[in-house]
């Protein structure tokens, strides 16, 4: 029986289907109510496979979402690797 990935956040889910407006709303709410450190944590949080929001956006091929995440959160999050060693840039290049 397949177990759901409980480590995937709502931000991951929005990014995996390319929902830019939803991702923007989520991060705006986090920034407003929890502060900048919480935004950085939300973007850099990885699921059980090591995928961050950047990886999810790259997998769906959403260049607009990737650009927005980069502008909103900086280049450090782009350097994160998933369990196979791929960065979001690797995944985007495969699309």
XYZ file of C-alpha atoms in Angstrom:
95
model
C 0.000 0.000 0.000
C 1.361 3.419 -0.983
C 1.884 5.778 1.926
C 1.250 9.483 1.241
C 4.221 11.821 1.543
C 3.299 13.734 4.688
C 6.456 15.822 4.356
C 5.138 17.550 1.222
C 3.776 20.976 2.153
C 0.986 22.985 0.561
C 3.696 25.100 -1.061
C 5.201 21.959 -2.619
C 1.751 21.007 -3.920
C 1.137 24.448 -5.442
C 4.553 24.403 -7.106
C 4.247 20.884 -8.507
C 1.163 21.944 -10.484
C 2.517 25.397 -11.403
C 0.084 27.473 -9.326
C 2.016 30.746 -9.177
C -0.808 32.811 -7.658
C -1.374 30.244 -4.905
C 2.354 30.054 -4.098
C 2.516 33.856 -3.971
C -0.469 33.991 -1.614
C 0.993 31.346 0.666
C 4.368 33.031 0.983
C 2.765 36.457 1.479
C 0.684 35.033 4.339
C 3.712 33.329 5.880
C 5.757 36.535 5.602
C 2.952 38.607 7.150
C 2.107 36.315 10.047
C 5.371 34.479 10.751
C 8.195 36.618 9.340
C 11.000 36.319 6.820
C 12.721 33.380 8.518
C 9.535 31.338 8.149
C 9.428 32.165 4.416
C 12.996 30.934 4.002
C 12.105 27.780 5.914
C 8.981 27.173 3.796
C 10.932 27.495 0.552
C 13.900 25.417 1.702
C 11.858 22.652 3.363
C 12.315 19.346 1.614
C 9.948 16.410 1.325
C 11.092 12.837 2.013
C 12.765 12.698 -1.420
C 14.685 15.914 -0.761
C 12.563 18.044 -3.103
C 12.072 21.709 -2.241
C 9.498 24.080 -3.733
C 12.114 24.923 -6.398
C 12.402 21.252 -7.365
C 8.618 20.946 -7.595
C 8.327 24.032 -9.810
C 11.155 22.744 -12.005
C 9.501 19.335 -12.378
C 6.317 20.953 -13.678
C 8.320 23.168 -16.046
C 6.987 26.447 -14.673
C 9.683 28.959 -15.617
C 7.532 31.831 -14.350
C 7.176 30.178 -10.941
C 10.908 29.403 -10.807
C 11.756 33.034 -11.606
C 9.371 34.277 -8.942
C 10.716 31.873 -6.294
C 14.265 32.932 -7.127
C 13.384 36.637 -6.889
C 11.421 36.117 -3.677
C 13.874 33.822 -1.922
C 17.312 34.193 -3.437
C 19.826 31.907 -5.041
C 20.642 29.775 -1.989
C 17.454 27.762 -2.375
C 18.402 26.970 -5.976
C 21.525 25.154 -4.801
C 19.568 22.555 -2.799
C 19.815 19.021 -4.106
C 17.211 16.305 -3.887
C 18.004 12.723 -2.891
C 19.372 11.906 -6.359
C 21.714 14.913 -6.259
C 19.785 17.018 -8.757
C 19.285 20.737 -8.285
C 16.172 22.502 -9.537
C 18.222 23.641 -12.537
C 18.960 20.011 -13.450
C 15.264 19.182 -13.305
C 14.268 22.256 -15.320
C 16.779 21.365 -18.035
C 15.146 17.941 -18.373
C 11.751 19.498 -19.180
